[in-house]
XYZ file of C-alpha atoms in Angstrom:
773
model
C -43.452 29.188 25.232
C -40.616 31.120 27.367
C -36.803 31.091 27.011
C -34.990 32.410 30.374
C -31.295 33.748 30.497
C -29.345 34.766 33.428
C -26.526 31.772 34.032
C -23.140 32.992 32.735
C -22.342 29.535 32.001
C -23.724 25.949 30.800
C -26.234 24.512 33.131
C -25.476 21.288 34.285
C -28.371 20.302 36.032
C -32.049 21.088 36.654
C -35.221 19.867 38.826
C -38.285 20.685 39.888
C -40.334 19.579 43.415
C -43.164 16.865 43.263
C -45.523 19.797 43.461
C -44.128 21.534 40.512
C -44.181 24.943 42.159
C -40.548 25.540 42.386
C -37.526 24.769 39.916
C -34.108 25.052 40.359
C -31.200 25.224 38.028
C -27.465 24.523 38.810
C -24.581 25.530 36.741
C -20.816 26.930 37.068
C -21.877 30.001 38.323
C -21.401 30.668 42.237
C -25.184 30.582 42.865
C -28.023 28.582 42.462
C -30.988 30.009 40.415
C -34.734 29.342 42.086
C -37.775 29.997 39.569
C -41.444 29.973 40.529
C -43.529 27.195 38.375
C -47.171 29.273 36.764
C -49.882 26.833 36.250
C -52.813 27.471 34.041
C -55.231 27.826 36.683
C -53.403 30.444 38.427
C -54.280 34.126 37.296
C -51.791 36.888 36.971
C -52.605 38.738 40.167
C -50.580 38.229 43.601
C -51.513 34.844 45.184
C -51.429 35.070 49.070
C -51.372 32.333 51.528
C -54.033 32.513 54.658
C -51.357 34.715 56.828
C -51.314 37.060 54.001
C -47.844 36.441 53.229
C -47.338 37.269 49.437
C -45.158 34.198 47.556
C -45.035 34.498 44.092
C -46.165 38.615 43.360
C -46.638 38.266 39.697
C -49.032 40.889 39.923
C -46.334 43.682 39.805
C -45.882 43.800 36.190
C -48.102 45.879 34.487
C -48.754 43.693 31.356
C -48.521 40.149 32.580
C -47.167 37.622 29.452
C -49.695 34.694 29.332
C -47.029 32.309 28.187
C -44.698 32.869 31.314
C -44.444 29.831 32.929
C -41.368 30.515 34.969
C -40.166 33.657 36.797
C -37.051 34.111 38.815
C -37.630 33.563 42.623
C -33.860 34.392 43.578
C -30.353 33.123 44.124
C -28.556 31.233 46.901
C -24.832 31.416 47.078
C -22.785 28.109 47.182
C -20.314 27.506 49.243
C -18.066 25.430 46.747
C -16.130 26.361 44.039
C -16.940 23.589 41.696
C -19.445 23.502 39.015
C -23.054 21.730 40.117
C -23.352 18.443 38.617
C -26.719 17.457 40.055
C -29.698 19.143 41.683
C -32.159 16.859 43.322
C -35.570 17.243 45.362
C -36.540 14.305 47.239
C -39.841 12.388 46.879
C -41.990 14.508 49.852
C -40.345 17.807 48.457
C -38.833 18.639 51.632
C -35.569 18.460 51.166
C -32.827 19.502 47.776
C -29.400 18.237 47.603
C -26.841 20.040 45.366
C -24.027 17.773 44.329
C -20.897 19.275 43.008
C -18.626 17.913 40.883
C -16.486 17.293 43.319
C -17.050 15.671 47.178
C -19.012 17.753 48.412
C -23.600 17.874 48.507
C -25.213 20.597 50.474
C -28.642 19.860 51.620
C -31.382 22.261 51.709
C -34.926 22.433 53.813
C -37.332 23.281 51.466
C -39.854 25.329 54.243
C -43.745 25.149 54.184
C -45.931 28.214 53.351
C -46.381 28.571 57.336
C -42.842 28.645 58.567
C -41.901 30.771 55.008
C -44.342 33.270 55.957
C -43.555 33.649 59.499
C -39.679 34.136 58.749
C -40.900 36.810 56.395
C -42.865 38.529 58.996
C -40.006 38.697 61.389
C -37.801 39.737 58.789
C -40.148 42.726 58.193
C -40.334 43.079 62.288
C -36.863 43.354 62.210
C -36.560 45.588 59.462
C -38.836 47.812 60.819
C -37.416 48.078 64.366
C -33.795 48.658 62.717
C -35.767 51.643 60.403
C -37.094 53.103 63.624
C -33.724 53.052 65.294
C -32.005 54.654 62.290
C -34.868 57.436 62.338
C -34.140 58.123 66.300
C -30.222 57.979 65.362
C -31.176 60.680 62.467
C -28.994 58.233 60.332
C -30.296 57.779 56.442
C -31.761 54.735 55.190
C -29.636 52.475 52.264
C -30.635 51.610 48.910
C -31.470 47.972 50.450
C -33.447 49.006 52.949
C -35.639 51.508 50.620
C -36.102 48.774 47.795
C -37.481 46.287 50.852
C -39.542 48.943 52.425
C -41.365 49.790 48.998
C -41.535 46.079 48.379
C -43.275 45.392 51.975
C -45.209 48.620 52.346
C -48.582 47.960 53.447
C -47.277 45.837 56.118
C -47.285 42.765 53.836
C -44.443 40.431 53.825
C -42.826 39.158 50.657
C -41.419 35.671 51.079
C -37.853 35.386 49.500
C -35.735 32.369 48.217
C -34.240 32.336 51.195
C -37.044 31.993 53.555
C -38.181 29.015 51.719
C -34.673 27.163 51.146
C -32.667 27.354 54.263
C -29.124 25.427 54.102
C -29.099 22.453 56.182
C -25.926 20.152 55.884
C -22.796 19.407 53.876
C -21.949 15.811 52.944
C -18.307 15.273 52.665
C -17.319 12.369 50.587
C -13.846 10.613 50.659
C -13.792 10.427 47.272
C -15.302 12.208 44.408
C -19.106 11.653 44.243
C -20.551 10.901 40.454
C -24.321 10.278 41.173
C -26.617 10.824 44.020
C -30.188 9.852 44.606
C -32.502 10.312 48.072
C -34.147 6.827 49.353
C -38.146 6.652 48.485
C -39.025 5.441 51.729
C -38.585 8.623 54.761
C -37.340 6.584 57.699
C -38.526 7.583 61.394
C -35.880 9.080 62.716
C -34.370 11.019 60.204
C -35.511 13.597 57.495
C -33.855 11.490 54.727
C -31.626 8.850 53.306
C -29.337 9.639 50.882
C -27.007 7.492 48.495
C -23.517 8.383 46.741
C -22.273 6.533 44.287
C -18.694 7.397 44.145
C -15.746 7.090 41.396
C -13.788 4.311 43.268
C -17.174 1.942 43.011
C -18.166 2.423 46.658
C -22.228 3.352 47.674
C -22.388 5.329 50.774
C -25.104 6.001 52.617
C -25.958 8.894 54.733
C -28.881 9.705 57.245
C -29.742 13.126 57.124
C -31.018 14.765 60.143
C -32.144 18.432 61.196
C -28.503 19.100 62.544
C -25.882 16.356 61.645
C -25.519 13.891 59.249
C -24.074 10.456 59.973
C -22.739 7.797 57.563
C -25.177 4.454 57.958
C -23.810 2.251 55.351
C -20.940 1.509 52.672
C -21.002 -1.409 49.875
C -17.724 -1.812 48.907
C -17.807 -3.807 45.946
C -14.457 -6.813 45.830
C -13.540 -5.637 42.537
C -10.946 -3.665 41.247
C -11.380 0.361 40.965
C -9.204 0.502 37.510
C -8.809 -2.067 34.722
C -7.622 -5.880 35.135
C -4.303 -6.335 33.437
C -3.365 -9.592 34.158
C -5.130 -12.679 35.755
C -3.320 -15.558 36.893
C -4.158 -19.058 38.149
C -2.451 -21.067 40.865
C -1.121 -24.472 39.384
C -3.813 -26.415 41.445
C -6.545 -23.852 40.645
C -7.467 -22.920 44.276
C -6.397 -19.127 43.970
C -6.319 -16.390 41.597
C -4.135 -13.273 41.526
C -5.312 -10.377 39.481
C -3.627 -7.175 39.017
C -4.485 -3.254 38.467
C -2.829 0.010 38.591
C -2.761 0.156 42.116
C -3.739 -3.281 44.090
C -2.954 -7.023 43.437
C -6.037 -9.044 44.664
C -6.236 -12.796 45.703
C -9.541 -14.607 44.972
C -11.166 -17.841 45.298
C -11.791 -19.007 41.851
C -14.853 -21.498 43.031
C -16.787 -18.833 45.529
C -15.660 -15.581 43.748
C -14.908 -14.301 46.891
C -11.350 -11.896 47.547
C -9.074 -13.106 49.727
C -6.568 -10.694 50.051
C -5.995 -7.049 48.795
C -2.600 -5.781 48.869
C -1.480 -2.330 47.561
C 0.863 -2.293 44.964
C 2.578 -0.259 42.139
C 0.778 -0.631 38.542
C 0.929 -4.575 37.810
C 1.193 -5.716 34.458
C 2.082 -9.359 34.424
C 1.795 -11.912 37.387
C 3.169 -15.667 38.626
C 2.109 -17.833 41.735
C 4.424 -20.152 42.057
C 3.644 -23.815 43.825
C 2.361 -24.469 46.971
C 0.708 -20.934 46.784
C 2.374 -19.200 49.316
C 4.096 -16.701 47.856
C 3.364 -14.618 44.264
C 5.590 -12.023 41.724
C 3.935 -9.621 40.222
C 5.794 -7.699 37.181
C 5.254 -3.590 37.443
C 5.227 -0.754 34.987
C 8.014 0.745 36.787
C 10.240 -2.030 36.023
C 10.145 -3.853 39.884
C 9.179 -7.159 40.787
C 7.265 -7.540 43.806
C 7.101 -10.322 46.235
C 3.590 -10.770 47.736
C 3.313 -13.601 50.571
C -0.366 -14.611 50.069
C -0.827 -15.898 53.732
C -0.316 -12.677 55.229
C -1.297 -10.454 52.671
C 1.405 -7.833 52.258
C 4.170 -6.804 49.890
C 7.508 -8.916 51.498
C 10.019 -7.534 49.009
C 10.342 -5.409 46.065
C 13.578 -5.885 43.576
C 14.447 -3.125 40.898
C 14.382 -5.764 37.840
C 14.635 -4.045 34.625
C 15.220 -0.617 33.066
C 11.707 -0.873 31.647
C 8.082 -1.980 31.913
C 7.841 -5.927 32.774
C 5.711 -7.096 30.891
C 5.967 -10.950 30.564
C 6.023 -13.348 33.433
C 6.902 -16.840 32.360
C 7.629 -20.077 35.097
C 10.420 -22.499 34.379
C 9.025 -26.032 34.247
C 10.225 -27.984 37.458
C 12.612 -25.552 38.747
C 12.657 -22.919 41.170
C 12.725 -19.751 39.000
C 11.084 -17.849 36.285
C 11.981 -15.539 33.559
C 10.606 -11.970 32.808
C 10.962 -9.919 29.661
C 11.070 -6.052 29.723
C 11.015 -3.147 27.409
C 14.587 -2.562 28.239
C 15.524 -5.300 25.597
C 16.109 -7.796 28.450
C 15.439 -11.572 29.152
C 16.199 -12.515 32.504
C 16.492 -15.433 34.513
C 15.560 -15.384 38.131
C 15.591 -18.095 41.216
C 13.946 -18.349 44.330
C 14.822 -19.955 47.414
C 12.804 -19.905 50.939
C 15.614 -19.010 53.613
C 16.421 -17.237 56.740
C 17.877 -13.691 56.726
C 20.418 -12.507 59.115
C 17.940 -10.533 61.728
C 15.033 -12.172 60.888
C 13.790 -15.040 62.824
C 11.294 -16.502 60.237
C 12.224 -17.773 56.363
C 11.201 -15.549 53.974
C 11.295 -16.016 49.990
C 14.890 -14.855 48.760
C 14.774 -13.872 44.647
C 18.349 -13.474 42.696
C 19.026 -12.926 39.362
C 20.681 -15.806 37.385
C 21.137 -14.815 34.096
C 20.201 -12.838 31.082
C 19.641 -12.365 27.199
C 20.134 -8.735 25.385
C 17.566 -8.524 22.599
C 17.482 -6.136 19.912
C 14.521 -4.674 20.509
C 11.748 -4.283 23.030
C 10.601 -7.904 24.881
C 6.736 -7.704 24.553
C 6.379 -11.609 25.340
C 7.942 -14.364 26.986
C 7.149 -18.277 26.736
C 8.709 -21.130 27.783
C 7.818 -24.782 26.209
C 6.449 -27.203 28.884
C 9.266 -29.643 27.868
C 11.863 -26.678 29.094
C 13.703 -26.855 25.884
C 12.652 -23.733 24.291
C 12.136 -20.178 25.064
C 10.041 -18.073 22.766
C 10.577 -14.155 23.054
C 8.396 -11.735 21.065
C 9.745 -8.082 19.953
C 9.038 -4.880 18.945
C 10.081 -5.587 15.428
C 6.797 -7.965 15.047
C 8.962 -10.978 15.143
C 9.030 -13.897 17.551
C 12.786 -15.616 18.239
C 13.009 -19.133 19.637
C 16.161 -20.159 21.406
C 17.251 -23.131 22.642
C 17.126 -22.493 26.908
C 20.276 -24.260 27.944
C 22.539 -22.671 25.554
C 20.561 -19.687 24.624
C 21.421 -20.921 21.142
C 19.045 -19.263 18.168
C 17.021 -22.031 16.576
C 13.619 -20.192 14.525
C 12.670 -16.952 13.854
C 8.759 -16.609 13.391
C 8.213 -13.523 11.140
C 4.698 -12.936 9.211
C 2.535 -10.524 11.661
C 2.135 -6.846 10.098
C 1.995 -5.347 13.849
C 3.994 -6.536 16.845
C 2.909 -10.066 18.429
C 1.042 -9.299 22.214
C 0.394 -12.675 23.153
C 1.670 -16.248 22.584
C 1.124 -19.604 23.777
C 2.891 -23.429 23.355
C 0.723 -26.186 23.838
C 1.596 -28.885 26.365
C 2.549 -31.563 23.730
C 5.392 -28.562 22.333
C 4.589 -28.950 18.951
C 2.428 -25.919 18.261
C 2.818 -22.580 19.005
C -0.080 -19.889 18.368
C 0.643 -15.594 18.412
C -1.902 -13.058 18.744
C -0.940 -9.838 17.451
C -2.290 -6.369 17.786
C -2.638 -6.813 13.303
C -6.366 -8.526 14.557
C -4.499 -12.383 13.766
C -3.753 -15.610 15.152
C -1.109 -17.307 13.739
C -0.110 -20.861 14.417
C 3.229 -22.158 13.593
C 4.735 -25.637 13.770
C 7.807 -25.350 16.370
C 9.905 -27.976 14.595
C 10.528 -26.045 11.527
C 8.912 -22.753 12.081
C 6.215 -23.093 9.244
C 3.180 -21.549 9.543
C 0.319 -23.813 9.363
C -2.660 -21.512 9.394
C -3.203 -17.455 9.883
C -6.537 -16.653 11.456
C -8.277 -13.562 11.644
C -9.280 -14.091 15.089
C -10.743 -10.613 16.784
C -12.194 -7.079 15.310
C -9.324 -5.510 17.479
C -5.796 -6.473 18.844
C -5.480 -10.260 20.243
C -4.338 -9.408 23.832
C -4.276 -13.173 25.492
C -4.238 -16.878 24.109
C -3.740 -19.768 26.009
C -4.124 -23.678 25.087
C -5.862 -25.914 26.621
C -3.855 -28.103 28.918
C -2.757 -31.389 26.819
C -5.111 -30.512 23.807
C -4.594 -28.526 20.802
C -8.081 -26.433 21.571
C -7.306 -22.881 22.706
C -8.771 -19.598 23.769
C -8.352 -15.964 22.659
C -9.648 -12.787 24.107
C -9.362 -8.790 22.492
C -10.009 -5.596 22.639
C -13.174 -6.332 20.806
C -14.401 -7.574 23.694
C -15.117 -11.199 22.751
C -13.502 -14.443 24.075
C -13.223 -17.118 21.302
C -12.522 -20.566 21.699
C -10.855 -22.412 19.116
C -9.626 -25.924 17.416
C -6.298 -25.485 16.179
C -6.032 -28.839 14.498
C -9.021 -28.170 12.381
C -8.528 -24.012 12.260
C -12.233 -23.671 12.946
C -13.736 -21.103 15.703
C -16.051 -23.514 17.648
C -17.215 -20.945 20.050
C -17.871 -17.202 20.609
C -18.317 -15.750 24.250
C -19.684 -12.238 24.967
C -20.265 -10.330 28.074
C -17.784 -8.150 28.489
C -18.392 -4.561 28.210
C -14.656 -3.226 27.367
C -11.403 -4.602 26.494
C -10.470 -7.753 27.597
C -7.004 -7.893 28.688
C -5.877 -11.284 30.880
C -6.935 -14.626 30.262
C -6.645 -17.975 32.552
C -7.541 -21.637 31.890
C -7.460 -24.232 34.731
C -5.087 -27.198 34.580
C -8.108 -29.454 33.734
C -9.711 -27.011 31.160
C -12.945 -27.280 32.992
C -12.943 -23.001 33.626
C -11.282 -19.871 32.376
C -11.278 -16.674 33.947
C -11.049 -13.457 31.790
C -10.358 -9.884 33.343
C -11.094 -6.533 31.154
C -10.761 -2.780 30.987
C -14.722 -2.856 32.304
C -13.009 -3.452 36.141
C -14.546 -7.106 35.982
C -13.184 -10.486 36.225
C -15.549 -13.360 34.687
C -15.442 -16.936 35.180
C -16.637 -19.080 32.131
C -17.257 -22.875 33.247
C -17.351 -25.956 30.675
C -20.692 -27.356 30.706
C -22.048 -30.629 29.760
C -24.370 -29.278 27.154
C -23.083 -30.230 23.555
C -22.752 -27.882 20.735
C -22.969 -27.982 17.201
C -20.214 -26.278 15.007
C -22.525 -26.154 12.225
C -25.290 -24.633 14.114
C -23.052 -21.691 15.263
C -21.331 -21.098 11.515
C -25.332 -20.637 10.607
C -25.884 -18.324 13.727
C -22.585 -16.447 12.937
C -24.071 -15.795 9.495
C -27.073 -14.798 10.508
C -25.796 -12.051 12.790
C -23.296 -10.756 10.384
C -26.387 -10.804 7.619
C -28.635 -9.016 10.193
C -25.800 -6.604 10.881
C -25.121 -5.892 7.664
C -28.630 -4.757 6.814
C -28.764 -2.683 9.936
C -25.430 -0.784 9.167
C -26.701 -0.174 5.403
C -27.036 3.514 5.951
C -23.549 3.648 8.275
C -21.990 2.410 4.320
C -23.162 5.234 3.027
C -20.070 7.673 4.489
C -17.334 5.325 3.326
C -15.406 6.092 0.832
C -16.303 4.417 -3.367
C -14.022 2.148 -4.558
C -12.145 2.834 -7.797
C -15.385 3.093 -10.763
C -14.832 0.467 -13.497
C -13.318 1.334 -17.028
C -15.746 2.647 -19.551
C -17.683 -0.191 -21.272
C -17.176 -2.615 -18.227
C -19.558 -3.378 -15.537
C -18.954 -3.594 -11.765
C -20.120 -5.970 -9.094
C -22.822 -4.976 -7.056
C -21.075 -3.764 -3.538
C -23.652 -4.326 -0.837
C -27.273 -5.631 -0.791
C -29.931 -3.608 -2.285
C -33.524 -3.985 -2.669
C -33.342 -5.589 -5.948
C -31.073 -8.157 -5.112
C -33.565 -9.083 -1.946
C -36.464 -8.774 -4.204
C -34.893 -11.300 -6.657
C -33.689 -13.629 -3.712
C -37.404 -13.678 -2.200
C -38.832 -14.611 -6.038
C -35.880 -17.490 -6.373
C -36.911 -18.569 -2.835
C -40.427 -18.615 -3.850
C -39.511 -20.336 -7.191
C -37.787 -23.204 -5.283
C -40.830 -23.872 -2.822
C -43.338 -23.943 -5.556
C -40.996 -26.467 -7.371
C -40.610 -28.630 -4.402
C -44.251 -29.149 -4.144
C -44.882 -29.783 -7.716
C -42.100 -32.493 -7.375
C -43.911 -33.994 -4.710
C -47.028 -34.001 -6.350
C -45.687 -35.529 -9.450
C -43.945 -38.249 -7.396
C -47.291 -38.880 -5.535
C -48.996 -38.870 -9.186
C -46.694 -41.510 -10.281
C -47.125 -43.499 -6.804
C -50.954 -43.633 -7.519
C -50.415 -44.845 -11.334
C -48.247 -47.628 -10.202
C -50.857 -48.840 -7.619
C -53.268 -48.827 -10.215
C -55.038 -45.693 -9.588
C -54.805 -44.404 -12.933
C -56.384 -40.550 -12.833
C -55.001 -37.392 -15.353
C -52.271 -35.206 -13.837
C -53.194 -31.334 -13.089
C -50.531 -29.413 -13.270
C -50.006 -26.466 -11.166
C -51.159 -23.240 -13.224
C -48.631 -20.869 -11.473
C -46.006 -22.337 -13.573
C -47.387 -21.964 -17.023
C -46.690 -25.454 -18.367
C -43.120 -25.386 -17.372
C -41.191 -28.335 -15.918
C -40.328 -28.000 -11.875
C -36.642 -27.264 -13.121
C -37.336 -25.027 -16.025
C -39.491 -22.933 -13.592
C -36.305 -21.991 -11.420
C -34.246 -21.860 -14.407
C -36.761 -18.885 -15.699
C -36.765 -17.238 -12.309
C -33.134 -16.842 -12.407
C -33.240 -15.436 -16.494
C -35.300 -12.478 -14.510
C -32.297 -11.546 -12.451
C -30.100 -8.737 -13.469
C -26.247 -9.981 -14.175
C -24.980 -7.497 -11.728
C -27.345 -8.824 -9.129
C -26.433 -12.564 -9.529
C -23.818 -12.771 -6.956
C -25.390 -10.749 -4.325
C -28.535 -12.764 -4.740
C -26.962 -16.095 -4.393
C -24.998 -14.607 -1.578
C -28.264 -13.700 0.213
C -29.802 -17.524 0.186
C -29.625 -19.525 2.912
C -27.336 -23.022 3.106
C -31.036 -25.107 2.741
C -31.968 -23.645 -0.584
C -28.630 -23.575 -2.249
C -28.499 -27.416 -1.787
C -31.695 -27.791 -3.118
C -30.439 -25.443 -5.976
C -27.795 -27.623 -6.804
C -29.792 -30.447 -7.314
C -31.298 -28.982 -10.582
C -27.953 -27.943 -12.426
C -28.171 -31.738 -13.935
C -31.228 -30.662 -15.754
C -29.848 -27.406 -16.968
C -26.739 -28.600 -18.153
C -28.239 -30.634 -20.931
C -29.164 -27.236 -22.596
C -26.120 -25.868 -24.090
C -26.811 -22.028 -24.228
C -27.516 -22.538 -19.992
C -23.988 -24.212 -19.438
C -22.247 -20.677 -18.702
C -25.228 -19.874 -16.469
C -24.815 -23.169 -14.902
C -21.436 -22.819 -13.991
C -21.453 -19.274 -12.276
C -24.231 -20.082 -10.122
C -21.999 -23.399 -8.785
C -18.919 -21.051 -8.716
C -20.499 -18.752 -6.436
C -22.600 -21.535 -4.223
C -19.031 -23.457 -3.742
C -17.176 -20.106 -2.745
C -20.035 -19.344 -0.419
C -20.985 -22.659 1.220
C -17.641 -24.323 0.987
C -17.207 -25.594 4.446
C -20.914 -26.375 5.032
C -21.235 -28.558 1.948
C -17.980 -30.254 2.593
C -19.273 -31.636 5.941
C -22.719 -32.298 4.892
C -22.775 -35.782 3.722
C -26.670 -34.959 1.832
C -24.325 -32.607 -1.072
C -21.831 -35.349 -1.724
C -23.848 -37.181 -4.229
C -24.876 -33.731 -5.831
C -20.980 -32.460 -5.970
C -20.075 -36.097 -7.080
C -22.508 -35.884 -10.249
C -21.838 -32.195 -10.957
C -18.190 -32.555 -10.752
C -18.637 -35.333 -13.890
C -21.213 -33.541 -15.706
C -19.969 -29.613 -15.393
C -16.023 -30.885 -16.926
C -17.879 -32.648 -19.820
C -20.493 -29.942 -20.341
C -17.566 -27.144 -20.195
C -15.526 -29.110 -22.649
C -18.167 -29.339 -25.247
C -18.768 -25.766 -25.384
C -15.066 -25.226 -25.449
C -15.023 -27.859 -28.583
C -17.659 -25.681 -30.139
C -16.341 -22.922 -29.615
C -12.688 -23.766 -31.071
C -14.909 -25.236 -33.953
C -16.252 -22.192 -34.760
C -13.290 -20.353 -34.638
C -11.540 -22.430 -36.462
C -13.879 -22.438 -39.229
C -13.887 -18.304 -39.115
C -10.252 -18.359 -39.835
C -10.948 -20.688 -42.418
C -13.369 -18.744 -44.207
C -11.021 -16.117 -43.551
C -8.122 -17.600 -45.432
C -10.714 -18.280 -48.318
C -11.652 -14.803 -49.110
C -7.950 -13.670 -48.860
C -6.699 -16.066 -51.610
C -8.955 -15.425 -53.810
C -8.897 -11.321 -53.897
C -5.730 -9.667 -54.682
C -4.899 -8.272 -51.127
C -4.924 -9.685 -47.792
C -8.059 -10.618 -45.911
C -7.086 -7.463 -43.635
C -7.324 -5.126 -46.556
C -11.292 -6.387 -46.949
C -12.806 -3.196 -45.101
C -10.682 -0.774 -47.288
C -11.730 -2.593 -50.355
C -15.149 -2.891 -49.621
C -15.010 0.700 -49.250
C -13.495 1.166 -52.350
C -15.884 -1.145 -54.034
C -18.908 1.060 -52.950
C -17.390 4.699 -53.442
C -16.788 3.516 -57.241
C -20.468 2.467 -57.160
C -21.771 5.673 -56.191
C -19.808 7.389 -58.725
C -21.338 5.406 -61.437
C -24.650 6.026 -60.228
C -24.117 9.529 -59.788
C -23.106 9.613 -63.631
C -26.033 7.637 -64.747
C -28.159 10.327 -62.930
C -26.036 13.397 -64.266
C -26.430 11.542 -68.120
C -30.135 10.972 -67.799
C -30.538 14.437 -66.905
C -28.630 15.808 -69.479
C -30.491 13.871 -72.139
C -33.713 15.365 -70.372
C -32.542 19.005 -70.901
C -31.985 18.262 -74.516
C -34.815 16.730 -75.292
C -36.702 19.734 -73.670
C -34.711 22.388 -75.465
C -35.236 20.811 -78.581
C -38.954 20.434 -78.674
C -38.950 24.556 -77.000
C -37.309 25.251 -80.315
C -39.582 23.357 -82.858
C -42.506 25.051 -81.188
C -40.855 28.758 -81.856
C -40.304 27.487 -85.249
C -43.657 26.907 -86.075
C -45.351 29.882 -84.516
C -42.859 31.936 -86.834
C -44.369 30.606 -89.684
C-alpha cells in the first residue's frame, strides 16, 4: 500500500497507540519520527476538532492518494546518542516510552486533543504578539515565522508533534536495559508503572509521576550473572559452592537459597574443605583465593601458578589439596588454621609443599580415593598416572583424539573414566591401564564426569546440554536427563548419591533428585530409538545439503543412504503382511482346537492370502521389496515385529532358493536389535533354533555350489582332452569353425548362381539359332 522513506539508518522499533491515531518509529537517527494514521472512514479533507484546531491537515495536498495510510506528523530530537531499541505506548495511550540501547528510557506524555489545541492557540498567540512587536520595531520576519504564518492563516492553529508529545521524564538504570514493559494496571497515585529488564538478571519497577520517577521494586534473582564454571559440594552435602567470572556463591542445596555471595576473580574450579569453614577457588589469572564461608569474605589470595588454575583435587585424609595449571605445574598445598602475628583471631594459612613439572598444559588432576595414585590429564591428549608418594611414573593412558577435559576414579580404585573433547568417554582399568570400553557419550565435548560413591555408576555432562547416567560395568546408558538450555560446565554428586547438581552456561544451577520410581532400560532404549527415528524423518530435508558420498563403481549397486518413500512403503507392506499372517495363524490354531473337541468344520482360509500359507504370504511380501531397499526396510521395523519375522525363518530355509535371502534378513536383524535380542528371553529359543538350521542350510548350499563347480571343471577338462587345443582356446576355435562354415555357404551360393547364369545363357543362344533358321 505504501512505502515511506526518511530514516537515515536501520529502523529498530515501531509502535502505534491503542486508538491507532499515531505511529512512532525509532532508529539510530537522533530524532524519533511520528506519523498520523488515516483510516478508511476518514476523508481527505482537513479534520478539525470542536475547538477549531487542525490535527491532520491532509487536505493541503491537491491530489490525495487513496492508498496513503501514514503521513509524516513530525520529529522530536532525542537526548541520548545511542540507537533506539524499543518504543512502546502504554495501555491507555497516554504515555510513550523510548528505550535506547543503553541505560536510559525517555518517557513522553501524550496530550489530548483539547490540551494540544490549547497549546497550539497559545503558540499562535505568542507568534502574533512577536510579529506585532517586530512590526513596531521594523524588523524583518524570518523564513520560519513566515512559514508558520502562512500555515496558520485565518487564525486556525495547526497542532504539531510537540503539542501532542511532551517529554516528561528520563529513567536511568544502573545497568544496560534489555527490554521494557508498561504495567496493564494503572496505579492510583501515579501515571503508570514501568518494568525494566536489565542485562544482569535484574527486574526493576519504576513509578512514573508527572514530576518525578521513583524506583518502587527490584527483583534480584539469586543466581549468577554469567555462566557457572564449576560446582562443588561439601563432604556432608550441606553446602554447595559455585563459581563464575566475577562471583563465588555459597548455597544451601536442600532449600536452594543463596547463603553468601563473594566478589571474586574468574573462578574455574573450587573446593570446600571439611568442617565447611573455608573454601578454595582456582582462578583464570593463576591465583588461589581463600574464602571464609562464615563471614562471606575472601581472606587471602595467593599467586599460585603462572597460568589458569584448571583443576583442584583434595588429598584424602590429609589437610591438603593438589592444583593443576596451564603453566605445566602440578602443585601440592597444605593448610593450617593458626594465628598470624598481629591478628587476634585464627585464620587459615596456605603453603606450598611440593610440585611436579609436566611436559604440557595440565587440564585435570585427580587423586585416587586410597591416596595411592595421582592422574594428570595433559593437553597432548594423554593421561599420566603417578604414584602419589614418590611421584614415580606408573601408567600412560592414550587413545583420545582430543584433549581430556574431565576424569574421575571409582571409590574402590579399580576404574578411571576420562571424558574428552572428542565426545567420547573411555573406561580404563587402573591396575594395568587397559581400556575396557570407549563410549560415544555426547553430541559435543564432555565437560565433566563423576562416579557415584561406592558404585560403578557414573554421571557425565557435556556441551550438548544433556546429563547422562551410565553403568561402567555393563557399558550401558541408563538415563538421559534434559533440562539445561546451554552448555553444561560443572557436575557435583552427593556422597550418598541421592542427588546431583549441575551448572551451565545458561547461568542456572539445577538439582536432580533420585526418586523411588523404577525405570526399565529396555523402555529407555526404545524411547531413544523412537526419538532418533522421528528426528531422522524431520531432518530429511536438511540432509539434502550434506556432501554426497563417493559414487559406487560402474555396475555396482549402492546401499540406500536414508529412508525414502519406497522403503517406508515397503515397511508398511511387511507390517501388514505380518499382522495378516498372525491373525491367520490364530484362526488355524482355533480351527484345530475345535476339531480336537469333535466339532469338525470346514476351514475357510483368508481370501487376502491368495491360497498361500502364513509363512509363504510373508515371504511373498519380501519378494516385492527391491534389493537395494531391503536393509533400510528392516531398519524401520520395530523390535516386536522383527521378533515375529525371526519365527518364520525356519520354514523359509527349507527352500534352497531362499537361503541367501534368509541369511541376509537374519544378519541385518541381529545387527540392528542385538542388545534387545540378547536380553529378551522369548528370543532365545528362536535364535538357538536358527543357529543350527542356518549353518546346516548354508553348508548344503555351499556343498551344492562346490559340486556344480567341480562338475563344470570336469566337463572343461573332458572337452580340452578331446580337442587339439586347450579349453581356453575353445572360443577362438569356435570362431574359426563358424568362419569356415560361412565361407562354404558363400562358395555354395556362388556355384549355384554361376550354373544358373550358364543355363540362362545357353537357353538364349538356342533361341537365337532357331530364329535365324
